[in-house]
Coordinates of C-alpha atoms and ligand atoms in Angstrom, one line a residue:
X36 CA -87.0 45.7 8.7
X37 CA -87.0 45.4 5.2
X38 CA -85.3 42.2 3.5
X39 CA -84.8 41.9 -0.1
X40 CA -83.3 39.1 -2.4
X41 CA -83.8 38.2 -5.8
X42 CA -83.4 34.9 -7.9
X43 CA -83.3 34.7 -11.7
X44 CA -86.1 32.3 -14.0
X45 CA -83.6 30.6 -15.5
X46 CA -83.2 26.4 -15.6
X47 CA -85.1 24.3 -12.9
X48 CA -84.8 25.5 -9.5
X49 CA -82.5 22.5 -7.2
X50 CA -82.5 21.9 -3.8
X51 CA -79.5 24.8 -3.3
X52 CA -81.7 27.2 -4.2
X53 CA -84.4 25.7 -2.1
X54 CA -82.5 25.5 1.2
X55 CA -79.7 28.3 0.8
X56 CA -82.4 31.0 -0.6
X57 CA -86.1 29.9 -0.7
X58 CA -86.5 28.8 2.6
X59 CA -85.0 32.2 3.8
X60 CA -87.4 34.0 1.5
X61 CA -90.4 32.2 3.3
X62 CA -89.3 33.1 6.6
X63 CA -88.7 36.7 5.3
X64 CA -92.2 37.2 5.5
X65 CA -92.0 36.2 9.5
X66 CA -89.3 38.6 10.3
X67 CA -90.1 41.5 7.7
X68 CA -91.2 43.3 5.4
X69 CA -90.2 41.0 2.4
X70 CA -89.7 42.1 -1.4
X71 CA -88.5 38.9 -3.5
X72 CA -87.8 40.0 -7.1
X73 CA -87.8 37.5 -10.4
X74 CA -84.8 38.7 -12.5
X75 CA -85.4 38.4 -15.9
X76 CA -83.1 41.1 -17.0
X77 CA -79.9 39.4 -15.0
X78 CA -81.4 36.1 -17.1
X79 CA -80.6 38.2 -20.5
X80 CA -76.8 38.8 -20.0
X81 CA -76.5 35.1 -21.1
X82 CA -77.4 33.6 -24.3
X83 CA -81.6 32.5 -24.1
X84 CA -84.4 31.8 -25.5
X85 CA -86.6 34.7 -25.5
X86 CA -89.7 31.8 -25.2
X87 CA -88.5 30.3 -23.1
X88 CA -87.4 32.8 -20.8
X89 CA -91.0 33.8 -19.8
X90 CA -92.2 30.2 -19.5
X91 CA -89.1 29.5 -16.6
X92 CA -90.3 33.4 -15.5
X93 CA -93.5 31.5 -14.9
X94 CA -92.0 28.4 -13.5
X95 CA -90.3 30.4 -10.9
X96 CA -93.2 32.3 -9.3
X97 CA -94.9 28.9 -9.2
X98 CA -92.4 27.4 -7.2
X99 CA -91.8 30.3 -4.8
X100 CA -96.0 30.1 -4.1
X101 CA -95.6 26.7 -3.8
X102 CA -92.9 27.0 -1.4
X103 CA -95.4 29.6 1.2
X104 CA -94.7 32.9 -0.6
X105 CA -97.9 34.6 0.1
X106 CA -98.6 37.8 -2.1
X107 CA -100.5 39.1 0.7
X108 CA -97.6 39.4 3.0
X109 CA -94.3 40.0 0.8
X110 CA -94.0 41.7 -2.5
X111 CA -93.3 39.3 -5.2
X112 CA -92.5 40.7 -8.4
X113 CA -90.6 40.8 -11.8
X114 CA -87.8 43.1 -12.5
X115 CA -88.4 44.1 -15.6
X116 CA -91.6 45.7 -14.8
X117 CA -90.3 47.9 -12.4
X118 CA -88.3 49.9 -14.7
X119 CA -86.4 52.3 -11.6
X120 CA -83.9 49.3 -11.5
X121 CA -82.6 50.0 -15.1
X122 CA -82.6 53.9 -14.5
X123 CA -80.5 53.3 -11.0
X124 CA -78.3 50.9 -12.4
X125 CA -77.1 53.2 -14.4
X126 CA -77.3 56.3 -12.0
X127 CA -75.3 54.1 -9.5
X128 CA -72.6 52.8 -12.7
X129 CA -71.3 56.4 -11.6
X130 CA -70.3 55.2 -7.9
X131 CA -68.7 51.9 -9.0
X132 CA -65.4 50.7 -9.2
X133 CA -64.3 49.2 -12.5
X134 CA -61.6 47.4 -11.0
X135 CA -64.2 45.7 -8.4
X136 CA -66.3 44.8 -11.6
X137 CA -63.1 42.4 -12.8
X138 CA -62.7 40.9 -9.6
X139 CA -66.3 39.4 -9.7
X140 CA -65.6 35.8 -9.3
X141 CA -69.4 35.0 -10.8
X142 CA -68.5 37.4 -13.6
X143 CA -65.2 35.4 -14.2
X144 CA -66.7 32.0 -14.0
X145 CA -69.4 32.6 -16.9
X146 CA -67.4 34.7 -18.7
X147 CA -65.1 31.8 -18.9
X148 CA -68.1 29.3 -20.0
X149 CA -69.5 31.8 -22.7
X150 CA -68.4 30.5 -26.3
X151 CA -69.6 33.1 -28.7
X152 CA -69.9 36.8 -27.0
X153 CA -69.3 37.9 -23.4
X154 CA -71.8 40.5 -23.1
X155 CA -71.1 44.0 -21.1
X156 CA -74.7 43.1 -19.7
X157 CA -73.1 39.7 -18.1
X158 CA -70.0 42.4 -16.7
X159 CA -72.7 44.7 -15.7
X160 CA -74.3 42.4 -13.8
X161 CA -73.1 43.0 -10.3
X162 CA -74.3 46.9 -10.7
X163 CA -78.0 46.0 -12.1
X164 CA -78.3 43.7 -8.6
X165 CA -77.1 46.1 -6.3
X166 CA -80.0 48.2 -7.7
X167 CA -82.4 45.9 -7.1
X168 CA -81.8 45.8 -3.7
X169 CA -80.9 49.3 -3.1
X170 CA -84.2 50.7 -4.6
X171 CA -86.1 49.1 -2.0
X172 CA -83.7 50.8 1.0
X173 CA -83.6 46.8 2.0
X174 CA -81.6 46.1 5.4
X175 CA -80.9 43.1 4.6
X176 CA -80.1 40.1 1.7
X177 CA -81.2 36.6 2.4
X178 CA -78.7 34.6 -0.2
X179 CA -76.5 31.3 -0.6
X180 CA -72.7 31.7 0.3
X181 CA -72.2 32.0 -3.7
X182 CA -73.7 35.4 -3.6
X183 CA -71.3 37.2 -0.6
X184 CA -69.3 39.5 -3.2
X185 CA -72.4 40.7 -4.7
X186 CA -73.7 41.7 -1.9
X187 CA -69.9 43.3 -0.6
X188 CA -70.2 45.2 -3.5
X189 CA -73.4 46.7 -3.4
X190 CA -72.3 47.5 0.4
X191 CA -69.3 49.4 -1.1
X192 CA -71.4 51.4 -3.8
X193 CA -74.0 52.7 -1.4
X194 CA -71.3 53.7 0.8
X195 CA -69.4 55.3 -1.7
X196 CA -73.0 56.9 -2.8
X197 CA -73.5 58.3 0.4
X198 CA -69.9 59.7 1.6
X199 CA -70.0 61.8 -2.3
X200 CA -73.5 62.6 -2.2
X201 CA -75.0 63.0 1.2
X202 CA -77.0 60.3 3.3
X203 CA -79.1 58.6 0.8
X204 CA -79.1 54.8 0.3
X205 CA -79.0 51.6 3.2
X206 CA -75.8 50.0 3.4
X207 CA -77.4 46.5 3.3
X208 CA -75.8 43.2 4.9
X209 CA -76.0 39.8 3.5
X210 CA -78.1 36.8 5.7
X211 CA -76.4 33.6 4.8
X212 CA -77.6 30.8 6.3
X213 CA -75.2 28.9 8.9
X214 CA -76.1 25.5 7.4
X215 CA -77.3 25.2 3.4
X216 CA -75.4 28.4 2.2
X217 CA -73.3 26.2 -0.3
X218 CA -75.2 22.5 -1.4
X219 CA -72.6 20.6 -3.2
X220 CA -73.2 18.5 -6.4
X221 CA -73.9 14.8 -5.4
X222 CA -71.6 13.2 -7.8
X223 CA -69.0 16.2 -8.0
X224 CA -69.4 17.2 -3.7
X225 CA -66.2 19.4 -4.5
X226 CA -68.6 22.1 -7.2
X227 CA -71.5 23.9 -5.8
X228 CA -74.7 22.5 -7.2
X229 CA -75.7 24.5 -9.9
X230 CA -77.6 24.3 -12.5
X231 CA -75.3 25.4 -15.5
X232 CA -72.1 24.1 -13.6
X233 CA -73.1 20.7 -12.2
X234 CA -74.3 17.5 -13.3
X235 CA -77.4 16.2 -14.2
X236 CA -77.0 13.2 -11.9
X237 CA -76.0 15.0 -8.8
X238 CA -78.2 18.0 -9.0
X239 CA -81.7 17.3 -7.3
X240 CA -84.8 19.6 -8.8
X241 CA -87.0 20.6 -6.7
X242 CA -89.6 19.2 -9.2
X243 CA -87.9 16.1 -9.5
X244 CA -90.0 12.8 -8.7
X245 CA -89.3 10.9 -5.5
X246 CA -88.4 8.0 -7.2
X247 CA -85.6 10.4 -9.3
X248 CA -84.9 12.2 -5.9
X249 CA -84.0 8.8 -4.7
X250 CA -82.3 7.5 -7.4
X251 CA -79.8 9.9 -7.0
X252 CA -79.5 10.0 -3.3
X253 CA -78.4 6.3 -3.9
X254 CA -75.9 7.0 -6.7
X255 CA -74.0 10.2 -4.8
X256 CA -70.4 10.0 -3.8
X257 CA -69.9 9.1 -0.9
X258 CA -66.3 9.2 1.0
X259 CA -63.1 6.8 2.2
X260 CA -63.8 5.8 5.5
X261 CA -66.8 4.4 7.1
X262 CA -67.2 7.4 9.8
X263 CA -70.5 9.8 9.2
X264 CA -69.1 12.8 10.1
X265 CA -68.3 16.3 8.8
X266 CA -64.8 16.8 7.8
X267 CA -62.2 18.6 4.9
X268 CA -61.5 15.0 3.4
X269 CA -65.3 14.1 3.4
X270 CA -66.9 16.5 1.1
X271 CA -69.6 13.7 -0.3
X272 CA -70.7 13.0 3.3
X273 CA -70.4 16.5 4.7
X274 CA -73.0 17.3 2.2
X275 CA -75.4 14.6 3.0
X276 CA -75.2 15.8 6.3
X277 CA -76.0 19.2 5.4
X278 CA -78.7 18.7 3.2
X279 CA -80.1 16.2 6.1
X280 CA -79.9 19.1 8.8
X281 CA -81.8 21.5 6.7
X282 CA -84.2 20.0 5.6
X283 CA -84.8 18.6 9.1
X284 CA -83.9 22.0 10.9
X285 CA -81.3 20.6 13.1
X286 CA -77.8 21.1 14.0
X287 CA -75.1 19.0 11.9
X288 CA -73.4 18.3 15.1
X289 CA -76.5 17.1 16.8
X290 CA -76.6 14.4 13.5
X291 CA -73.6 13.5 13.5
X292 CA -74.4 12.2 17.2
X293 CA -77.4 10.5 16.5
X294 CA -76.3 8.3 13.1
X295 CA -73.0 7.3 14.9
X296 CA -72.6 4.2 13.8
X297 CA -74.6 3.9 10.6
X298 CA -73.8 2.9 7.1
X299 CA -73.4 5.1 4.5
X300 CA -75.9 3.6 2.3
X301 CA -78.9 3.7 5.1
X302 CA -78.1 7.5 5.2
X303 CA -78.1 8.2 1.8
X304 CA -81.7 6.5 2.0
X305 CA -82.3 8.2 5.2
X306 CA -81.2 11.6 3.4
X307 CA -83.4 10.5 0.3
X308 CA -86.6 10.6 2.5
X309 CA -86.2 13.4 4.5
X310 CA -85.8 15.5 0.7
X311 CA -88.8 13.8 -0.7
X312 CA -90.9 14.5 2.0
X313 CA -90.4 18.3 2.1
X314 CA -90.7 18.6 -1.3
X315 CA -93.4 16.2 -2.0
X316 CA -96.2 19.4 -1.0
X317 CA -93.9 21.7 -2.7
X318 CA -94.5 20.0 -5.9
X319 CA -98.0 19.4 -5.4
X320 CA -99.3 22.9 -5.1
X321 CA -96.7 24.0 -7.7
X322 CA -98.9 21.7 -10.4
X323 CA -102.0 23.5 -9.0
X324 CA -100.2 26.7 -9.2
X325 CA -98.6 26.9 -12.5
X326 CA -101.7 25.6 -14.6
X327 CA -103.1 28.7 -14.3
X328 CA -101.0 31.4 -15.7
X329 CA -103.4 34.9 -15.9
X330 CA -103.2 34.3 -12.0
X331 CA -99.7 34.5 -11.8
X332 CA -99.9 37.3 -14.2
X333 CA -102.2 39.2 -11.9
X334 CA -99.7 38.4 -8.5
X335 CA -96.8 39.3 -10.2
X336 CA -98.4 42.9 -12.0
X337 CA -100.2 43.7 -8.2
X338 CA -96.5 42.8 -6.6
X339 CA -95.0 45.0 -9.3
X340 CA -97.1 48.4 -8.7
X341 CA -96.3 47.8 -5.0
X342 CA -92.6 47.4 -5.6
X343 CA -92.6 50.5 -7.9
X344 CA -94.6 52.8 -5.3
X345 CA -91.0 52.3 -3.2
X346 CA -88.3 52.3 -6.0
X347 CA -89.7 55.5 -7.6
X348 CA -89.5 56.9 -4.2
X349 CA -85.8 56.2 -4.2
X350 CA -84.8 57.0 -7.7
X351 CA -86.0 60.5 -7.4
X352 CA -83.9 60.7 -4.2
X353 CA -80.9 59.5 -6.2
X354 CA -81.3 61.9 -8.9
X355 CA -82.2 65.0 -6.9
X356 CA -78.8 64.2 -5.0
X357 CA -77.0 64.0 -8.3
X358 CA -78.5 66.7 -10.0
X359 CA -79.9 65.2 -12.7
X360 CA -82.8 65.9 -14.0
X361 CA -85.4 69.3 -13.2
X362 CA -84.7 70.2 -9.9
X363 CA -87.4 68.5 -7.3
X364 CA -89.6 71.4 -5.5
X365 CA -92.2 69.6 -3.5
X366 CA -90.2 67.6 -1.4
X367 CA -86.8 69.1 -0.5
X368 CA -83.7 66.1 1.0
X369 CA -82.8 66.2 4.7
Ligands
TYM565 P1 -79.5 32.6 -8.5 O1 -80.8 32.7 -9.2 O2 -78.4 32.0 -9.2 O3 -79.7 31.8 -7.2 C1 -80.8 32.1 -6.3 C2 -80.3 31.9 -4.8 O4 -79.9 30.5 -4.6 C3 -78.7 30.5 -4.0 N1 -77.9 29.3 -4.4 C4 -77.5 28.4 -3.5 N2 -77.5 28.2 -2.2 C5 -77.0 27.1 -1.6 N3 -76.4 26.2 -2.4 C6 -76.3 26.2 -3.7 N4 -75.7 25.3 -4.4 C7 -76.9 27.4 -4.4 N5 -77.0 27.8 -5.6 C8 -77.6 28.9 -5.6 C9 -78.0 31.8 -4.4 O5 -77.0 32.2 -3.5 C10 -79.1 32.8 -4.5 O6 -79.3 33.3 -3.2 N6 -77.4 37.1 -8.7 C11 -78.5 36.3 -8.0 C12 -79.9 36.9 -8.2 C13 -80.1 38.3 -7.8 C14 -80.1 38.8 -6.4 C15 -80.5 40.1 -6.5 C16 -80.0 38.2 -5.2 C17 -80.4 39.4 -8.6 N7 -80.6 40.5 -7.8 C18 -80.6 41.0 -5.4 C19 -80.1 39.0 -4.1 C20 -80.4 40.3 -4.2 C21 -78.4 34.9 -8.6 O7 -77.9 34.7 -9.6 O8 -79.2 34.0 -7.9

């Protein structure tokens, strides 16, 4: 089976994007054949700095080695050297709906928080992802709850793709986690933690230093109430006790059972341990890691000529369906 997903360089990566999408991407490489893209040209539809853009590139491909990606059994690579996604984004603009494009709630959301120019790129974006994973034929998209219309969508264009044009492209489906698809902000448990939306306080980095991890473990929101369990009305403790079960690979229910009983301040500190102890070797081999950058050239260039042998592959399908281009002799389409 193949299993794509993609997560862009930009800001520090927090604890959502560990538990709702790294962690899935490490297990990919169990269940799969795994391709995990680093999307610098999604990073672009925002305002950046072109600097620092390939420093957080960088920064990114440390982390995901650092959290068990192994080049040697996944395909890690950047988007923009793989230039098929640009070419099918635009091959596959053909099959999508406009109206779809102005229901995109992520589209909406940083549309709303752009103060100077909101870019065609940032309303394109939704088309340049289902490309990504739609090159690669994936069967299926390892992502946080955040990304479920994304992926709806790219369901909907290779359908469409298909029924106009003839079999073609893999209708993929999303994998979201049953427990860490949506890790709230510790002081604001009601927003996703994020790093453009959140706060500073309440957003863990995976980087973070224990004693900041614990800092503000002890400063989150908790709820009214005195009861440690799951519930509407207890956002702030719901999400301790989600963070808590995935990071301890354990049912919330089974939790909720065993810290019956206990204060809300011993699980914040019990919550605060269990993070900085599956981070702590995270971080250390990310230090290792990232210090040497012509290594993490080399993975990523080696993971890019790999990704391109399949996404060439596809594009040339795509076009020979559509007519576009010299017709294709060699190899004719089922
Ligand atoms: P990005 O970079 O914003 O986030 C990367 C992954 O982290 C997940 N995530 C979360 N999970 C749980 N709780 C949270 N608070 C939280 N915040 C983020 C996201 O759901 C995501 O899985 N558009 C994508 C990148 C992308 C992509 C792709 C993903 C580009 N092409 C193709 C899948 C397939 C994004 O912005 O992810």
């Amino acid at each position: 089976m193949r299993i794509f997903s993609g997560i862009q360089p930009t800001g520090r990566k927090h604890l959502g994007n560990y538990i709702g999408a790294i962690t899935q991407y490490v297990e990919a490489q169990e269940r799969g054949d795994a391709v995990l893209c680093i999307v610098d040209l999604h990073a672009i539809t925002v305002p950046h700095d072109p600097a620092e853009l390939r420093e957080r590139l960088y920064d990114t491909t440390a982390i995901l080695l650092a959290a068990g990606l192994e080049p040697a059994r996944c395909v890690l690579f950047r988007q923009s050297d793989v230039v098929e996604h640009s070419e099918l984004t635009w091959l596959l603009s053909s099959v999508t709906a406009y109206g779809d494009l102005t229901r995109m709630h992520q589209f909406k959301d940083k549309a709303a928080a752009q103060r100077e120019l909101v870019s065609a790129g940032l309303f394109f974006y939704p088309v340049l992802q289902a490309a990504d994973v739609l090159a690669y034929r994936a069967q299926e998209v390892p992502v946080g709850e955040d990304q479920r219309q994304h992926v709806e969508l790219m369901r909907d264009i290779a359908t469409r793709f298909n029924a106009r044009y003839g079999d073609t492209l893999v209708v993929p489906a999303h994998r979201i986690p049953p427990v860490g698809a949506r890790i709230m902000d510790l002081q604001h448990p009601e927003r996703k933690m994020s790093t453009t939306g959140g706060s500073e306080e309440g957003t863990i980095y995976v980087l973070d230093e224990p004693s900041a991890i614990e800092h503000k473990f002890r400063r989150a929101v908790t709820d009214s109430g005195s009861e440690i369990a799951r519930a509407p009305e207890k956002p702030g403790v719901s999400n301790l006790l989600e963070i808590l079960a995935a990071v301890r690979a354990v049912a919330p229910a089974d939790l909720e059972a065993q810290l019956h009983g206990m204060g809300y301040g011993e699980l914040k500190a019990g919550v605060a341990r269990a993070v900085i102890a599956h981070l702590a070797p995270v971080r250390e081999r990310y230090e290792r890691l990232r210090g040497d950058e012509p290594a993490l050239e080399r993975t990523l260039a080696d993971g890019a000529q790999r990704a391109r042998a399949i996404a060439s592959d596809t594009v040339a399908d795509v076009r020979e369906r559509m007519g576009v281009g010299a017709p294709r002799r060699s190899r004719p389409l089922p």
